[in-house]
PDB file of C-alpha atoms in Angstrom:
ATOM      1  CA  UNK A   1       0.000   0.000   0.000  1.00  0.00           C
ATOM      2  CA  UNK A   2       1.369   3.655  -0.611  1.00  0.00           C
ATOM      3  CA  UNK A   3       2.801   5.058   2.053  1.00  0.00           C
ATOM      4  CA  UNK A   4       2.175   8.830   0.626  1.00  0.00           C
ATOM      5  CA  UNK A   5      -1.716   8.398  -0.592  1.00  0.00           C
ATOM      6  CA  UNK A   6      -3.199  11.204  -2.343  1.00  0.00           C
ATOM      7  CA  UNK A   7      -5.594  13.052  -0.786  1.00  0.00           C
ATOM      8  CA  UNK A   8      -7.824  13.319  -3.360  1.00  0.00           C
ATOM      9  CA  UNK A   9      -8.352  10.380  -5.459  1.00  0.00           C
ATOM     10  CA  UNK A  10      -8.176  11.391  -8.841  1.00  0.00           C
ATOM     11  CA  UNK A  11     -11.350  11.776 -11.357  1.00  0.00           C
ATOM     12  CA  UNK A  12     -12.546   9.308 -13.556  1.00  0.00           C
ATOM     13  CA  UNK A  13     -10.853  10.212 -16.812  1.00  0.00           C
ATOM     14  CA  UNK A  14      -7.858  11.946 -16.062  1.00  0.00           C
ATOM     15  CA  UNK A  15      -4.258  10.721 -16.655  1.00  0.00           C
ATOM     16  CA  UNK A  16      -3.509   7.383 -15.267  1.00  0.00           C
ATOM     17  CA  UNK A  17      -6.562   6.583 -13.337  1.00  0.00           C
ATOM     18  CA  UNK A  18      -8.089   3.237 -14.948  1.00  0.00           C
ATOM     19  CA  UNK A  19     -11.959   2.241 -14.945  1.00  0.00           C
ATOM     20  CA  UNK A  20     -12.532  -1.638 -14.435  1.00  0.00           C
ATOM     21  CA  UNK A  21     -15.329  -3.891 -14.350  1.00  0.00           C
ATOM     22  CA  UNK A  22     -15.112  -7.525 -13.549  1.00  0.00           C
ATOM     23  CA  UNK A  23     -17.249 -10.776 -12.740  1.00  0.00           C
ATOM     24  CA  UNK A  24     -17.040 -14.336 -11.894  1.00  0.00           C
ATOM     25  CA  UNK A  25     -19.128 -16.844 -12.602  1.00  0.00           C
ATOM     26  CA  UNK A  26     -19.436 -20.945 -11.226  1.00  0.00           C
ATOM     27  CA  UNK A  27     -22.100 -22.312 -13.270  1.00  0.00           C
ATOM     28  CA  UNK A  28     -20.743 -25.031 -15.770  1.00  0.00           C
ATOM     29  CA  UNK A  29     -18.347 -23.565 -18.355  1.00  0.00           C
ATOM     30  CA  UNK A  30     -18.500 -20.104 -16.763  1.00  0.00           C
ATOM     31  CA  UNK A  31     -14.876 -18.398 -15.623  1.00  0.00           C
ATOM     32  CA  UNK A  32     -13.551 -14.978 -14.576  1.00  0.00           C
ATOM     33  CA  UNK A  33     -13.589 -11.728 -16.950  1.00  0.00           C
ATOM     34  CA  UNK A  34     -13.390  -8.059 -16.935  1.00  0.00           C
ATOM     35  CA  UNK A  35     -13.043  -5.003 -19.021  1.00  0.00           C
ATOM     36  CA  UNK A  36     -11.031  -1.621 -18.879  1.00  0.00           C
ATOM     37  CA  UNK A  37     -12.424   0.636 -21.472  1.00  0.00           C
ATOM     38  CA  UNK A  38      -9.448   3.622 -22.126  1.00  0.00           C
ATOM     39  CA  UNK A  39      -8.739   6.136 -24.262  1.00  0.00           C
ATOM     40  CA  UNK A  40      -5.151   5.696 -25.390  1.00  0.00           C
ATOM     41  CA  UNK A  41      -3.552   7.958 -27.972  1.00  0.00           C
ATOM     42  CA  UNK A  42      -7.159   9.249 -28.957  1.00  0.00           C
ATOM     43  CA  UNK A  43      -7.975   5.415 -29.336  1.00  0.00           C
ATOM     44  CA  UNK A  44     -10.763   3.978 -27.811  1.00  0.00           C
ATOM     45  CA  UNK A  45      -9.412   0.699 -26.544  1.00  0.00           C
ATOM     46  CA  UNK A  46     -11.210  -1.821 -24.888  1.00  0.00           C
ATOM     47  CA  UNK A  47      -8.910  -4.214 -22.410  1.00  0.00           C
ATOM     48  CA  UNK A  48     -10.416  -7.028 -21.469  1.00  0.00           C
ATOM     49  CA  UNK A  49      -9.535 -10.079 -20.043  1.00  0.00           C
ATOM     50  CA  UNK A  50     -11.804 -13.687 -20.154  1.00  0.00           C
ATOM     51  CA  UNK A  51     -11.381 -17.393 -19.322  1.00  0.00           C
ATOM     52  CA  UNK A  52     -12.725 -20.405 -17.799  1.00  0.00           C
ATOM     53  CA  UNK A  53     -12.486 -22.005 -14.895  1.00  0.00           C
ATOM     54  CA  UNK A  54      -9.782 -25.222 -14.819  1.00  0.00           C
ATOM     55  CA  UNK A  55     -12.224 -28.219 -14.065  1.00  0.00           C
ATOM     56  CA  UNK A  56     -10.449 -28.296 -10.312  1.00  0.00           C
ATOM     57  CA  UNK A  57     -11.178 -24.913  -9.664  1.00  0.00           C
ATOM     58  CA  UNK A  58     -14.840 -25.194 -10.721  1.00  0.00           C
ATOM     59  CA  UNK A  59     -15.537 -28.199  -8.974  1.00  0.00           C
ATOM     60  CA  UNK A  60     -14.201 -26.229  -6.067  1.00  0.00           C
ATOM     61  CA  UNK A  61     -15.927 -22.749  -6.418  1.00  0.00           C
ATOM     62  CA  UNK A  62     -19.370 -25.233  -7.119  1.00  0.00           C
ATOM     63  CA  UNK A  63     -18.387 -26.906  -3.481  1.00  0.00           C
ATOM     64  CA  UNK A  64     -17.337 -23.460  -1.750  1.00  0.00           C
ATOM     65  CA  UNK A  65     -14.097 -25.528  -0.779  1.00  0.00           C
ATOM     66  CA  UNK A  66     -12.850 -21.765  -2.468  1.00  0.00           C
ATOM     67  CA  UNK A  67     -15.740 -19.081  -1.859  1.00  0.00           C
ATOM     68  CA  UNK A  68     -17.219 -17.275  -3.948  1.00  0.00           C
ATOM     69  CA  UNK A  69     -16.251 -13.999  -2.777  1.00  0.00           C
ATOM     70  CA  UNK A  70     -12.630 -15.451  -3.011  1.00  0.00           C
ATOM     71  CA  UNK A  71     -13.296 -16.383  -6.786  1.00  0.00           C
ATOM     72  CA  UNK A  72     -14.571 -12.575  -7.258  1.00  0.00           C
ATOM     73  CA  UNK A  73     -11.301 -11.492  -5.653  1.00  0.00           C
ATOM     74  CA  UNK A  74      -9.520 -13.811  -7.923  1.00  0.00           C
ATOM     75  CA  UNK A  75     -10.697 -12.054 -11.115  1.00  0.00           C
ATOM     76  CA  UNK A  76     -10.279  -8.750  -9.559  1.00  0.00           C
ATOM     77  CA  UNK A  77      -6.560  -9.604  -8.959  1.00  0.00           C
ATOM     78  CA  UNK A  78      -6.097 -11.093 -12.368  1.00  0.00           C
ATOM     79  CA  UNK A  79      -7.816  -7.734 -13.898  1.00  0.00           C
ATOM     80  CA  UNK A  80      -5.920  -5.164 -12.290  1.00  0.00           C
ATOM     81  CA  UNK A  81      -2.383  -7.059 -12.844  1.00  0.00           C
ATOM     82  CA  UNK A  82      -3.327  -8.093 -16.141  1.00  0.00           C
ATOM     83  CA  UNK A  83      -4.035  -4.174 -16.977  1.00  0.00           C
ATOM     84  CA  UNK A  84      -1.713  -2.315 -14.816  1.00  0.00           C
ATOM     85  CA  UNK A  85       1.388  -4.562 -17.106  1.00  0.00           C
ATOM     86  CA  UNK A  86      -0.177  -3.228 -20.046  1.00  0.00           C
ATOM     87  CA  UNK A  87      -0.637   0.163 -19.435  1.00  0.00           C
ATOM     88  CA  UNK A  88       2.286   1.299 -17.182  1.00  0.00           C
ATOM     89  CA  UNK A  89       1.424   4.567 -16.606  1.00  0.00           C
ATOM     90  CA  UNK A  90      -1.702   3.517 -14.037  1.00  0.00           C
ATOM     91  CA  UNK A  91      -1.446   4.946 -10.807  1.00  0.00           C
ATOM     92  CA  UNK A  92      -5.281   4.944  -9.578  1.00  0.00           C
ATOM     93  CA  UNK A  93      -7.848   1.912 -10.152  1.00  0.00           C
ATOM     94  CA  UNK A  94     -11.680   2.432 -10.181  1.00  0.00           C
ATOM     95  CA  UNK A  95     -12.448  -1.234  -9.446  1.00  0.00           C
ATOM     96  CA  UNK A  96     -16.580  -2.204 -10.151  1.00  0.00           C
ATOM     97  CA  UNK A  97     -17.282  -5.673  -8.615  1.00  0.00           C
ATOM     98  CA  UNK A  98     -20.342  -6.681  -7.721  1.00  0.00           C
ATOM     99  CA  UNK A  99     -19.209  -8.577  -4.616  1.00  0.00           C
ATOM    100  CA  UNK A 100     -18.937  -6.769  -1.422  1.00  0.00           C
ATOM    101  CA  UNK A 101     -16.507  -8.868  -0.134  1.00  0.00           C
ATOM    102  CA  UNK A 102     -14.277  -7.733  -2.980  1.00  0.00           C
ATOM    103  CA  UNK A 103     -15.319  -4.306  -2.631  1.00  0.00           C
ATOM    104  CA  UNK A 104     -14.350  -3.924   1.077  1.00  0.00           C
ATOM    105  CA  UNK A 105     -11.241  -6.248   0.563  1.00  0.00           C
ATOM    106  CA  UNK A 106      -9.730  -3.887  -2.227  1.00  0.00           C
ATOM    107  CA  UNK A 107     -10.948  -1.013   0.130  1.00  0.00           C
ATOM    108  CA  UNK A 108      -9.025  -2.075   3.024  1.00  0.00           C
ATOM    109  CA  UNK A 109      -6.176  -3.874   1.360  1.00  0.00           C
ATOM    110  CA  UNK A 110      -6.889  -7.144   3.825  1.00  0.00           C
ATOM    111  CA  UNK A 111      -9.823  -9.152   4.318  1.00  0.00           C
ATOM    112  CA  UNK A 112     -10.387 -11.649   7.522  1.00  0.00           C
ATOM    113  CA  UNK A 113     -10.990 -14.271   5.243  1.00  0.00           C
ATOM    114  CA  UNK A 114      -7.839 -15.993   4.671  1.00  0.00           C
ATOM    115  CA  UNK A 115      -8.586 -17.053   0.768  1.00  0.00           C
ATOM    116  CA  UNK A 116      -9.765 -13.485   0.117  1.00  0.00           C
ATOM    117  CA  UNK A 117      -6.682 -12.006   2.167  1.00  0.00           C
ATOM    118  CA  UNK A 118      -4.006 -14.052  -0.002  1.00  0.00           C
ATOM    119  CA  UNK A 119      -5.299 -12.726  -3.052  1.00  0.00           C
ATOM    120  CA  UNK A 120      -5.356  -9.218  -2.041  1.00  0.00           C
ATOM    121  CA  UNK A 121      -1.634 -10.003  -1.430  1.00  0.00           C
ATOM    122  CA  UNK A 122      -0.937 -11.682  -4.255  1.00  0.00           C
ATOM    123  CA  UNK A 123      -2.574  -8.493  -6.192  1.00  0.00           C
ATOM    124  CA  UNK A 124      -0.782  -5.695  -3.866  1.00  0.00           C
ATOM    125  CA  UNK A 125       2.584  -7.600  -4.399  1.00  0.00           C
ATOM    126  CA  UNK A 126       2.138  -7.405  -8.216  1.00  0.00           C
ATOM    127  CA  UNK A 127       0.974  -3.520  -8.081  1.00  0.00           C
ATOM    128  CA  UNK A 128       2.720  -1.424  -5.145  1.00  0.00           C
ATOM    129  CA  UNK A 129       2.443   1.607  -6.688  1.00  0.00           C
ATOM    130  CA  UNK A 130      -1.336   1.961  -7.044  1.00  0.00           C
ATOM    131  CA  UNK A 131      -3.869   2.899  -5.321  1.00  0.00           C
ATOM    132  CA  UNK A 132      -7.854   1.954  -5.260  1.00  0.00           C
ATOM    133  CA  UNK A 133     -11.123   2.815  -4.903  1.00  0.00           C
ATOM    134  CA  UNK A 134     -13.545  -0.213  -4.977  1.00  0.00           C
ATOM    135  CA  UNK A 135     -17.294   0.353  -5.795  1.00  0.00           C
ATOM    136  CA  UNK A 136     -19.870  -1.817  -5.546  1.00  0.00           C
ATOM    137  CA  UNK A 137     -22.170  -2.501  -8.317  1.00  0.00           C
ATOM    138  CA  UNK A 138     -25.749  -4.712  -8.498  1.00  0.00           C
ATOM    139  CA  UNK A 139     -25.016  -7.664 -10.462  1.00  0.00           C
ATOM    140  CA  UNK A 140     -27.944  -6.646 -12.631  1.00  0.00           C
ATOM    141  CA  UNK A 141     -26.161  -3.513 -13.810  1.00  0.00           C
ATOM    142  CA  UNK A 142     -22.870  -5.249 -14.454  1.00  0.00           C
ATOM    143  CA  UNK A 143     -23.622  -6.952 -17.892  1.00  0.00           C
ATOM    144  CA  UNK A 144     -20.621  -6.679 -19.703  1.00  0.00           C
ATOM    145  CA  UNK A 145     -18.281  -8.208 -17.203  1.00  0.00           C
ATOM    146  CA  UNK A 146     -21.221 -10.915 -16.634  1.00  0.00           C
ATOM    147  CA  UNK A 147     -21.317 -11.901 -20.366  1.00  0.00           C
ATOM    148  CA  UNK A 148     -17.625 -11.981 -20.749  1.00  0.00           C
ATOM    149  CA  UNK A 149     -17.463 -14.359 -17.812  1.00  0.00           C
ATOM    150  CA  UNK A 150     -20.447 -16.902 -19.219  1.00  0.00           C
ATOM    151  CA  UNK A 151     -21.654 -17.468 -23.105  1.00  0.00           C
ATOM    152  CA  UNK A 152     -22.026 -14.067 -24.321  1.00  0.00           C
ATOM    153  CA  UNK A 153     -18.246 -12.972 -24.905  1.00  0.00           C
ATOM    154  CA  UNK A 154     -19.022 -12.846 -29.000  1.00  0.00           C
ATOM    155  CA  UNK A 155     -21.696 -10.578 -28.237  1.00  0.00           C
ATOM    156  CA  UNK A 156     -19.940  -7.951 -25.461  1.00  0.00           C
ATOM    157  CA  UNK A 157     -17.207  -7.838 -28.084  1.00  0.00           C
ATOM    158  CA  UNK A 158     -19.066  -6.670 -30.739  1.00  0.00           C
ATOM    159  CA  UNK A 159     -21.011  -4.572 -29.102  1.00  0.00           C
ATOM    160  CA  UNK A 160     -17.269  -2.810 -28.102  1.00  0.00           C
ATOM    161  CA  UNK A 161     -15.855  -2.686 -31.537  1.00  0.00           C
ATOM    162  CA  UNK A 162     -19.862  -1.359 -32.775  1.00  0.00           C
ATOM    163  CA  UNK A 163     -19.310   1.747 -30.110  1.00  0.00           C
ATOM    164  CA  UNK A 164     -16.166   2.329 -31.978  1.00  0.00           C
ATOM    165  CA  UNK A 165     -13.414  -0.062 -29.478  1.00  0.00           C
ATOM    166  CA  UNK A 166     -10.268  -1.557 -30.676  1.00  0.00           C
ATOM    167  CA  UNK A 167     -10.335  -4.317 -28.689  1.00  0.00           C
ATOM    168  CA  UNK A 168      -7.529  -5.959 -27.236  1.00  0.00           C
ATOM    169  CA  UNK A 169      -7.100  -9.648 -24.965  1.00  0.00           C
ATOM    170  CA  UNK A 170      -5.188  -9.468 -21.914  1.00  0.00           C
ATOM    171  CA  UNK A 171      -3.241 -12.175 -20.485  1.00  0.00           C
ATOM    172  CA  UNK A 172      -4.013 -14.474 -17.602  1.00  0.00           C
ATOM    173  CA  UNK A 173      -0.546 -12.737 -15.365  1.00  0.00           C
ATOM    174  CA  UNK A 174       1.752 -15.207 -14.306  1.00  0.00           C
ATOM    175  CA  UNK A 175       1.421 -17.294 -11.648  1.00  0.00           C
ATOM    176  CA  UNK A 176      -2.318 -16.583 -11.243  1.00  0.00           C
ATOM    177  CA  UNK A 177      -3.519 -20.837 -11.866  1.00  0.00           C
ATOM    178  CA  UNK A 178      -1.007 -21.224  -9.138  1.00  0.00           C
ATOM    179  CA  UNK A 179      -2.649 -18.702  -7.281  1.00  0.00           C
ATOM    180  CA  UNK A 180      -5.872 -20.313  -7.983  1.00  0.00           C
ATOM    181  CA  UNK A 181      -4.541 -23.620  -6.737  1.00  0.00           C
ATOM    182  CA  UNK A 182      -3.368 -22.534  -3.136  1.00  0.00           C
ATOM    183  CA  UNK A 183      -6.808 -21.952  -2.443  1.00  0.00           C
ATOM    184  CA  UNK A 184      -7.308 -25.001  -2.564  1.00  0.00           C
ATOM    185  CA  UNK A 185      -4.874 -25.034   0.597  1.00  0.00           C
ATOM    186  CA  UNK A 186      -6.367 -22.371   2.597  1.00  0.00           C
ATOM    187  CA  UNK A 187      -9.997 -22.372   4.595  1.00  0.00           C
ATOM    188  CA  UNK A 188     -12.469 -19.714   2.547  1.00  0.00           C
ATOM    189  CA  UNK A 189     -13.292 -18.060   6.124  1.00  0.00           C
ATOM    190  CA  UNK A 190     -11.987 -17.817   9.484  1.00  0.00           C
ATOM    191  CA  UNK A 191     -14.179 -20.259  11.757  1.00  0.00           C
ATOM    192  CA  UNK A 192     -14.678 -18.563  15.231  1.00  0.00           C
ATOM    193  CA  UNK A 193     -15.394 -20.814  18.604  1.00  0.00           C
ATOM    194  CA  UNK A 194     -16.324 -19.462  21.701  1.00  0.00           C
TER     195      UNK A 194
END
């Protein structure tokens, strides 16, 4: 985390503060997406990143041996590194989830959850230099990131390039699947006796 945050967080559209959306989804043949939309060079360019779920890690988001809010984190992580190595000059993410967990996670930079708290990590690690603001959206009102992560990737696409979008594939970051797989190792939440 900075240790010299700004103390206003930059607007939406000025230089080096990047808008992203992302989802994840559990249901057979469903993954992790997102989108950054940007303006780069007086291009409209429109980031995005997509894939499924590895058979293991479905089977274990379907069982909640990894949470759900943990496989929102998960593509939240994988979007911000993912975008931040292509466009260097990021200082400030805008992150639009429509998990709460992830939302207060990203907000605090540590979760009590120990699968959410090793992503958020993981993520930090791979990004010390910026900082975010996480907002939470209604499911309902994040479509494009939904699509991307199910059967309608074709469709969000074109509907991109239609609004005038270049549109560009990110790449899964390294070591994200073995990310994925530690989770595997770690309980989703902290279990409290009394």
């Amino acid at each position: 985390v900075p240790l010299a945050p700004r103390l206003v967080f930059p607007s939406i559209g000025e230089p080096g503060c990047l808008v992203l959306c992302t989802d994840a989804a559990r249901e057979e043949g469903a993954g992790l997406a997102g989108y950054a939309p940007v303006e780069v060079g007086g291009t409209l360019c429109f980031y995005y990143l997509e894939a499924r779920w590895p058979s293991a890690i479905l089977e274990a988001l379907q069982l909640n041996r990894i949470s759900m809010p943990a496989g929102e984190m998960l593509t939240m992580a994988a979007m911000v590194v993912a975008s931040v190595a292509r466009l260097a000059a990021v200082s400030h993410v805008v992150a639009f989830t429509d998990s709460d967990a992830t939302r207060a996670t990203i907000a605090s930079g540590a979760s009590p959850a120990p699968q959410m708290n090793a992503v958020a990590q993981w993520m930090l690690a791979h990004v010390e230099h910026v900082q975010f603001l996480a907002v939470h959206q209604a499911g309902v009102r994040n479509c494009a990131a939904d699509g991307l992560s199910r059967d309608a990737v074709s469709k969000v696409l074109g509907e991109a390039r239609d609004a005038g979008f270049r549109v560009e594939r990110l790449p899964i970051p390294e070591g994200f699947w073995e990310l994925c797989d530690s989770m595997l190792e770690l309980p989703p939440a902290v279990r409290v006796t009394s």
